[in-house]
Coordinates of C-alpha atoms (C1' of nucleotides) in Angstrom, one line a residue:
Chain A
X6 CA 0.0 0.0 0.0
X7 CA 0.9 3.6 -0.4
X8 CA 3.3 5.4 -2.5
X9 CA 6.9 4.3 -3.0
X10 CA 9.7 6.6 -2.0
X11 CA 10.1 9.1 -4.8
X12 CA 13.1 10.8 -3.4
X13 CA 15.3 10.7 -0.4
X14 CA 15.8 14.4 0.4
X15 CA 18.0 15.0 3.4
X16 CA 18.3 11.3 4.0
X17 CA 14.8 11.1 5.3
X18 CA 12.8 8.1 4.5
X19 CA 9.5 8.3 2.6
X20 CA 6.9 5.8 1.6
X21 CA 5.1 3.2 3.6
X22 CA 5.7 3.0 7.2
X23 CA 7.2 -0.2 8.7
X24 CA 5.8 -1.7 11.9
X25 CA 9.1 -0.7 13.6
X26 CA 8.6 2.9 12.7
X27 CA 5.0 2.8 13.8
X28 CA 6.1 1.3 17.2
X29 CA 8.7 4.0 17.6
X30 CA 6.2 6.8 16.9
X31 CA 3.5 5.3 19.1
X32 CA 5.9 4.8 22.0
X33 CA 7.3 8.3 21.8
X34 CA 4.0 10.0 21.6
X35 CA 2.6 7.9 24.5
X36 CA 5.5 9.0 26.6
X37 CA 5.9 12.6 25.5
X38 CA 3.0 13.7 23.5
X39 CA 3.7 15.0 20.0
X40 CA 5.0 18.4 21.0
X41 CA 6.9 19.9 18.2
X42 CA 6.4 17.7 15.2
X43 CA 9.6 18.9 13.5
X44 CA 11.7 17.8 16.5
X45 CA 9.8 14.6 17.0
X46 CA 11.5 12.4 14.4
X47 CA 14.9 13.2 15.8
X48 CA 13.8 12.6 19.4
X49 CA 12.0 9.4 18.5
X50 CA 14.8 8.1 16.4
X51 CA 12.9 8.2 13.2
X52 CA 14.3 9.0 9.8
X53 CA 11.2 10.8 8.8
X54 CA 10.2 14.4 8.4
X55 CA 7.9 15.8 11.0
X56 CA 5.1 16.1 8.6
X57 CA 5.2 12.5 7.7
X58 CA 5.1 11.6 11.4
X59 CA 2.1 13.8 12.0
X60 CA 0.2 12.4 9.1
X61 CA 1.0 8.9 10.1
X62 CA -0.2 9.6 13.6
X63 CA -3.3 11.5 12.8
X64 CA -4.5 9.3 9.9
X65 CA -3.5 5.9 11.1
X66 CA -2.0 5.4 14.5
X67 CA -4.1 7.6 16.7
X68 CA -5.8 5.3 19.2
X69 CA -9.3 6.8 18.8
X70 CA -9.5 6.1 15.1
X71 CA -12.3 4.0 14.1
X72 CA -11.4 1.7 11.3
X73 CA -13.5 -0.5 9.0
X74 CA -16.5 0.0 6.9
X75 CA -18.6 3.2 7.0
X76 CA -22.1 2.7 8.4
X77 CA -25.1 4.0 6.6
X78 CA -25.5 6.6 9.3
X79 CA -22.0 7.8 8.7
X80 CA -22.4 7.8 5.0
X81 CA -25.6 9.7 5.2
X82 CA -23.9 12.2 7.5
X83 CA -21.1 12.6 5.0
X84 CA -23.4 13.3 2.2
X85 CA -25.4 15.8 4.1
X86 CA -22.4 17.6 5.4
X87 CA -20.8 17.6 2.0
X88 CA -23.9 19.2 0.6
X89 CA -23.5 21.9 3.1
X90 CA -19.7 22.2 3.5
X91 CA -18.4 21.0 0.1
X92 CA -14.9 19.4 0.2
X93 CA -14.2 20.6 3.7
X94 CA -13.1 17.2 4.8
X95 CA -11.7 18.3 8.1
X96 CA -15.0 19.9 9.0
X97 CA -16.9 16.8 8.0
X98 CA -14.5 14.6 10.0
X99 CA -15.1 16.8 13.0
X100 CA -18.7 15.5 13.0
X101 CA -17.8 11.9 12.6
X102 CA -16.0 10.7 15.7
X103 CA -13.2 8.3 14.9
X104 CA -13.0 9.1 11.3
X105 CA -10.2 11.1 9.7
X106 CA -10.5 13.7 7.0
X107 CA -8.3 11.6 4.8
X108 CA -10.4 8.5 5.3
X109 CA -13.6 10.5 4.6
X110 CA -12.1 12.0 1.5
X111 CA -11.0 8.7 0.2
X112 CA -14.4 7.2 0.9
X113 CA -16.1 10.0 -0.8
X114 CA -14.0 9.8 -3.9
X115 CA -14.0 6.0 -4.2
X116 CA -17.6 5.2 -3.2
X117 CA -20.1 7.9 -2.6
X118 CA -19.1 10.1 -5.5
X119 CA -19.3 7.3 -8.0
X120 CA -22.6 6.1 -6.6
X121 CA -24.0 9.6 -7.0
X122 CA -22.8 9.8 -10.6
X123 CA -24.2 6.4 -11.4
X124 CA -27.6 7.7 -10.3
X125 CA -27.3 10.9 -12.2
X126 CA -26.6 13.1 -9.3
X127 CA -24.1 15.8 -9.5
X128 CA -21.7 15.1 -6.6
X129 CA -20.8 18.8 -6.4
X130 CA -24.2 20.3 -6.3
X131 CA -26.0 17.3 -5.0
X132 CA -28.7 17.7 -7.5
X133 CA -30.0 15.4 -10.2
X134 CA -28.5 16.2 -13.5
X135 CA -30.0 14.7 -16.6
X136 CA -27.0 15.7 -18.6
X137 CA -25.0 13.2 -16.6
X138 CA -27.2 10.6 -18.1
X139 CA -26.4 12.0 -21.5
X140 CA -29.9 11.3 -22.8
X141 CA -29.1 12.5 -26.3
X142 CA -26.3 10.0 -26.8
X143 CA -28.5 7.3 -25.4
X144 CA -31.2 8.2 -27.8
X145 CA -28.9 8.4 -30.7
X146 CA -27.2 5.2 -29.8
X147 CA -30.6 3.5 -29.6
X148 CA -31.8 4.9 -32.8
X149 CA -28.6 4.1 -34.7
X150 CA -28.6 0.6 -33.4
X151 CA -31.9 -0.1 -35.1
X152 CA -31.3 -2.2 -38.2
X153 CA -34.3 -1.0 -40.0
X154 CA -34.9 2.6 -40.5
X155 CA -38.2 2.8 -38.8
X156 CA -37.5 6.3 -38.0
X157 CA -35.7 8.8 -40.1
X158 CA -32.9 9.9 -37.7
X159 CA -32.5 13.2 -39.6
X160 CA -36.0 14.1 -38.3
X161 CA -34.6 14.0 -34.8
X162 CA -31.6 16.2 -35.4
X163 CA -33.4 18.7 -33.3
X164 CA -33.3 16.4 -30.3
X165 CA -29.8 17.6 -29.5
X166 CA -31.3 20.9 -28.8
X167 CA -34.3 19.5 -27.1
X168 CA -32.2 17.3 -24.9
X169 CA -30.3 20.3 -23.6
X170 CA -30.4 19.5 -19.9
X171 CA -31.4 23.0 -18.9
X172 CA -34.3 22.9 -21.3
X173 CA -35.2 19.5 -20.2
X174 CA -35.3 20.5 -16.6
X175 CA -37.4 23.5 -17.5
X176 CA -39.9 21.5 -19.5
X177 CA -40.0 18.7 -16.9
X178 CA -40.8 21.2 -14.2
X179 CA -43.6 22.6 -16.3
X180 CA -44.9 19.1 -16.9
X181 CA -44.8 18.4 -13.2
X182 CA -46.7 21.5 -12.5
X183 CA -49.2 20.8 -15.2
X184 CA -49.9 17.3 -14.1
X185 CA -50.0 17.9 -10.4
X186 CA -51.6 21.2 -10.2
X187 CA -52.5 23.0 -13.4
X188 CA -53.9 26.0 -11.5
X189 CA -50.7 26.4 -9.7
X190 CA -48.8 26.3 -12.9
X191 CA -50.9 29.1 -14.3
X192 CA -50.5 31.0 -11.1
X193 CA -46.8 30.8 -11.3
X194 CA -46.6 31.3 -14.9
X195 CA -48.3 34.6 -14.3
X196 CA -45.4 35.6 -12.2
X197 CA -43.1 37.3 -14.6
X198 CA -40.1 35.9 -12.8
X199 CA -40.7 32.5 -14.3
X200 CA -41.2 33.8 -17.8
X201 CA -38.1 35.9 -17.5
X202 CA -36.1 32.9 -16.4
X203 CA -37.4 30.8 -19.2
X204 CA -36.6 33.6 -21.6
X205 CA -33.1 33.8 -20.3
X206 CA -32.6 30.1 -20.5
X207 CA -34.0 29.9 -24.0
X208 CA -31.9 32.8 -25.2
X209 CA -28.9 31.1 -23.9
X210 CA -29.7 28.1 -26.0
X211 CA -28.3 28.6 -29.4
X212 CA -30.4 25.9 -30.8
X213 CA -33.7 27.3 -30.1
X214 CA -36.4 25.5 -31.9
X215 CA -40.0 25.9 -32.6
X216 CA -42.3 23.0 -31.8
X217 CA -45.3 22.5 -33.9
X218 CA -48.4 20.3 -33.3
X219 CA -46.8 17.3 -35.0
X220 CA -43.9 16.9 -32.5
X221 CA -41.4 17.8 -35.2
X222 CA -38.6 20.2 -34.9
X223 CA -38.2 23.0 -37.4
X224 CA -35.8 25.7 -37.9
X225 CA -34.8 27.9 -35.0
X226 CA -36.9 30.9 -34.3
X227 CA -35.3 34.2 -33.8
X228 CA -37.8 35.6 -31.4
X229 CA -38.2 33.3 -28.6
X230 CA -40.5 35.6 -26.7
X231 CA -43.2 34.4 -29.0
X232 CA -43.0 31.1 -27.2
X233 CA -43.3 32.6 -23.8
X234 CA -46.8 33.6 -23.4
X235 CA -48.6 31.2 -21.2
X236 CA -50.8 29.5 -23.7
X237 CA -48.1 28.9 -26.2
X238 CA -45.6 27.6 -23.7
X239 CA -48.2 25.3 -22.4
X240 CA -48.7 24.1 -25.9
X241 CA -45.0 23.7 -26.3
X242 CA -44.9 21.7 -23.1
X243 CA -47.8 19.5 -24.4
X244 CA -45.8 18.9 -27.5
X245 CA -42.7 18.0 -25.7
X246 CA -44.7 15.7 -23.4
X247 CA -46.1 14.0 -26.5
X248 CA -42.7 13.8 -28.0
X249 CA -41.3 12.0 -25.0
X250 CA -44.2 9.7 -24.9
X251 CA -43.5 8.9 -28.5
X252 CA -39.8 8.4 -27.9
X253 CA -40.6 6.1 -25.0
X254 CA -43.0 4.1 -27.0
X255 CA -40.5 3.9 -29.8
X256 CA -37.8 2.8 -27.5
X257 CA -39.9 0.2 -25.9
X258 CA -41.2 -1.1 -29.2
X259 CA -37.9 -1.4 -30.8
X260 CA -35.4 -2.2 -28.2
X261 CA -37.4 -3.7 -25.3
X262 CA -35.7 -1.2 -23.1
X263 CA -37.4 1.8 -21.6
X264 CA -34.5 4.2 -21.9
X265 CA -36.6 7.3 -21.2
X266 CA -39.2 6.3 -18.7
X267 CA -42.3 8.4 -18.8
X268 CA -41.9 9.2 -15.1
X269 CA -38.3 10.3 -15.4
X270 CA -39.1 13.9 -15.9
X271 CA -41.3 14.2 -12.9
X272 CA -38.9 12.3 -10.7
X273 CA -36.1 14.4 -11.8
X274 CA -37.9 17.4 -10.5
X275 CA -39.1 15.7 -7.4
X276 CA -35.7 14.4 -6.6
X277 CA -34.3 17.8 -7.1
X278 CA -36.2 19.1 -4.2
X279 CA -35.6 16.1 -2.0
X280 CA -32.7 15.7 0.3
X281 CA -30.0 13.7 -1.3
X282 CA -30.0 11.1 1.4
X283 CA -33.6 10.5 0.7
X284 CA -32.8 10.0 -2.9
X285 CA -30.2 7.5 -2.1
X286 CA -31.6 5.7 0.8
X287 CA -35.3 5.9 0.6
X288 CA -36.9 3.2 2.7
X289 CA -37.6 0.1 0.6
X290 CA -40.6 -0.5 2.7
X291 CA -42.4 2.6 1.7
X292 CA -45.8 2.0 0.2
X293 CA -44.6 2.8 -3.2
X294 CA -40.9 2.6 -3.7
X295 CA -41.1 4.0 -7.1
X296 CA -42.5 7.3 -5.9
X297 CA -39.7 9.2 -4.3
X298 CA -39.7 10.6 -0.9
X299 CA -42.1 13.5 -0.4
X300 CA -44.2 13.0 2.6
X301 CA -46.7 15.4 1.4
X302 CA -49.0 14.3 -1.4
X303 CA -47.2 16.6 -3.8
X304 CA -43.6 17.4 -3.4
X305 CA -44.2 20.2 -5.7
X306 CA -46.8 21.6 -3.5
X307 CA -44.5 21.3 -0.6
X308 CA -42.0 23.3 -2.4
X309 CA -44.4 25.9 -3.5
X310 CA -45.9 26.1 0.0
X311 CA -42.6 26.5 1.6
X312 CA -42.7 29.7 3.5
X313 CA -39.2 30.6 2.5
X314 CA -40.0 30.2 -1.1
X315 CA -43.2 32.1 -1.6
X316 CA -41.9 33.0 -5.0
X317 CA -41.0 29.9 -6.8
X318 CA -37.8 30.8 -8.5
X319 CA -37.2 28.9 -11.6
X320 CA -33.5 29.6 -11.3
X321 CA -33.4 27.4 -8.3
X322 CA -34.5 24.6 -10.4
X323 CA -32.0 25.4 -13.1
X324 CA -28.9 26.2 -11.2
X325 CA -29.8 24.0 -8.3
X326 CA -28.1 25.1 -5.2
X327 CA -29.1 23.0 -2.2
X328 CA -31.1 25.5 -0.3
X329 CA -32.4 23.6 2.6
X330 CA -30.6 20.5 3.7
X331 CA -32.2 18.3 6.1
X332 CA -31.0 18.3 9.7
X333 CA -28.4 15.8 10.6
X334 CA -30.8 13.8 12.7
X335 CA -32.9 13.2 9.7
X336 CA -35.6 10.6 10.4
X337 CA -35.1 8.9 7.1
X338 CA -35.0 5.2 7.3
X339 CA -31.6 3.7 7.4
X340 CA -30.7 0.4 5.9
X341 CA -29.1 -1.8 8.4
X342 CA -25.3 -1.7 8.6
X343 CA -24.8 -5.1 7.4
X344 CA -26.1 -4.3 4.0
X345 CA -23.8 -4.8 1.2
X346 CA -22.5 -2.3 -1.3
X347 CA -24.7 -3.9 -3.9
X348 CA -27.7 -3.5 -1.7
X349 CA -27.0 0.1 -1.3
X350 CA -26.6 0.5 -5.0
X351 CA -29.8 -1.5 -5.6
X352 CA -31.8 0.9 -3.4
X353 CA -30.3 3.8 -5.1
X354 CA -31.2 2.5 -8.6
X355 CA -34.6 1.3 -7.7
X356 CA -35.3 4.6 -6.1
X357 CA -34.5 6.7 -9.1
X358 CA -36.3 4.2 -11.2
X359 CA -34.5 4.3 -14.4
X360 CA -31.9 2.3 -16.0
X361 CA -28.5 3.5 -17.2
X362 CA -27.5 1.4 -20.2
X363 CA -24.2 -0.4 -20.1
X364 CA -23.1 1.6 -23.1
X365 CA -23.1 4.7 -21.1
X366 CA -19.7 5.5 -20.0
X367 CA -19.8 7.6 -16.9
X368 CA -16.0 7.7 -16.5
X369 CA -15.9 10.9 -18.3
X370 CA -17.7 12.5 -15.4
X371 CA -15.2 11.3 -12.8
Chain B
dA8 C1' -2.3 -20.0 -14.3
dA9 C1' -0.7 -16.0 -16.4
dA10 C1' -1.7 -11.5 -18.0
dC11 C1' -4.2 -7.5 -17.7
dG12 C1' -6.8 -3.8 -15.9
dC13 C1' -9.3 -1.6 -12.3
dC14 C1' -9.9 0.0 -7.7
dG15 C1' -8.9 1.3 -2.8
dC16 C1' -6.4 3.8 0.1
dA17 C1' -2.0 5.2 2.5
dA18 C1' 1.0 8.7 1.8
dC19 C1' 3.0 12.6 -0.4
dC20 C1' 2.7 17.4 -2.3
dG21 C1' 1.9 22.1 -2.4
dC22 C1' -0.6 25.7 -0.6
dC23 C1' -2.5 28.6 3.0
dG24 C1' -3.2 30.9 7.4
dA25 C1' -2.0 31.7 12.2
dG26 C1' 1.3 33.0 15.3
dG27 C1' 5.8 34.4 16.7
dT28 C1' 9.9 37.3 16.1
Chain C
dA14 C1' 5.8 45.4 7.8
dA15 C1' 8.4 41.5 6.6
dC16 C1' 9.9 37.2 7.3
dC17 C1' 9.9 32.6 9.2
dT18 C1' 8.0 28.4 11.2
dC19 C1' 4.6 25.3 11.9
dG20 C1' 0.3 22.9 11.6
dG21 C1' -3.6 22.0 8.8
dC22 C1' -6.0 21.2 4.7
dG23 C1' -7.4 19.5 0.0
dG24 C1' -5.7 17.4 -4.1
dT25 C1' -3.1 13.9 -6.2
dT26 C1' -0.3 9.9 -6.7
dG27 C1' 0.9 5.2 -7.4
dC28 C1' 1.5 0.5 -5.1
dG29 C1' -0.6 -3.6 -4.1
dG30 C1' -4.7 -6.4 -4.0
dC31 C1' -8.3 -8.3 -6.4
dG32 C1' -11.3 -9.6 -10.1
dT33 C1' -11.7 -10.7 -15.0
dT34 C1' -10.3 -12.6 -19.2

DNA sequence: AAACGCCGCAACCGCCGAGGT
DNA sequence: AACCTCGGCGGTTGCGGCGTT
C-alpha cells in the first residue's frame, strides 16, 4: 500500500511505514505527546520528516481512530455535510468521531461520488443532472442501433437541442406543474419571474427550436419571446410531453428497453427538491418505492408552499443550489449496517427508477 | 495460471493561514 | 511590515490487491 519513495531528500525516509517505525512513533507519543512535530522524528529516532510523522499519527496510528466500513448513518452524514460544506473534509470529519478527513475524503472519492454519478446526481451540487445521463447519446445510440430505418434519424436532429439538460429541466418542471396542479402552474406562470427565467434560458440556448403540433422540430426561431406567453408555452410543453411519450414508446417497441421512462421527468424534478439522502436511501418498505420521498401528497406543492420560497424561482431549479438541507438527525430510514454495497446500490437505482445502459460510460464525469 | 486492468487507500505534495519574532 | 516556522488542509499519486479474461 501507499506510494513508494520518490526521493530521499535530506536522508529522510519516505513511503510506507514499517511496523518498527510505527512502534517508535507510538511509543514516543505515548510517553511525551507529539509536542513539536519537527523535532519529534529526531527525538524518536525516526528517519522521517515531522510532517510525515504527523500524518501517520493523525491518519492511522491515533488510538481513537475507528477503522472499518462506514455505516449508513456515517455515509448519510457525510453526504449531508458535504452538501453543506463541500470538500471541507476536516470539518466533516469533526462531525464523525473516529474518522479522519483523509479517510472520509477517500471514501467519498471511491464510493459515494461514484454512486451519486451512477444515479445521475451531481456530486458537487448534490442535485440530479439529466446531462449526466447523456440522454441525447443514449437516444442516438438506440436509434442508430436499429437495423431497420423505422424512424428517419434526420428528423430527430433537433433532439440535440431539445435534450439540452437545462431545457429538459425546465420542461420537466412545467410538466410536473401541469400534471400535479395546473392551476398552480398558471398562477406561477403569471409571475413574470418565471417567464423571464425561461426567456433567459432559451436565449442562452443557441439551438432554439420551434415546436409544432406534430412533434417535429423545425428551424430555430429568432424571437423566442413568442414562445413565452402562457398559452403557447403550455402548448410547447404539451408537444414535448407528447414527444417524450413517442420516444418512450418507440424505444420500448424497438429495443425492449425503456430508456426514457415516462416518469423520469417528474422524478427528476421531485428528486431535485428532495434531500439527497432520501434520494439515495429511501426506505424500501415505503408504500410505493417508485414514488420518491415526499411525505406530502405533492412534493411540488410542498416546495411551493414553503414559507421561505413564496416566490417559486425557476433559477433554483436550473442552477440547483441546495437550499435547505435536512437536519443531521434526519428521520429517514436507514438500511441496516450489514447491507452490502450492492444492496445500497440497488436501493439507489430502484429509487431513481431508471436504467442506465451499459453503453453509457460515466467515467468521463469522474 | 498467467496477463491484464481496475480499484482502494495510505502517503505525499503544495498551498495557506496563524502565530511568533 | 516583513519574514519565518509550523500545523492544517485539500488534491493527487501510485503501489498492491483483487477480479476478470
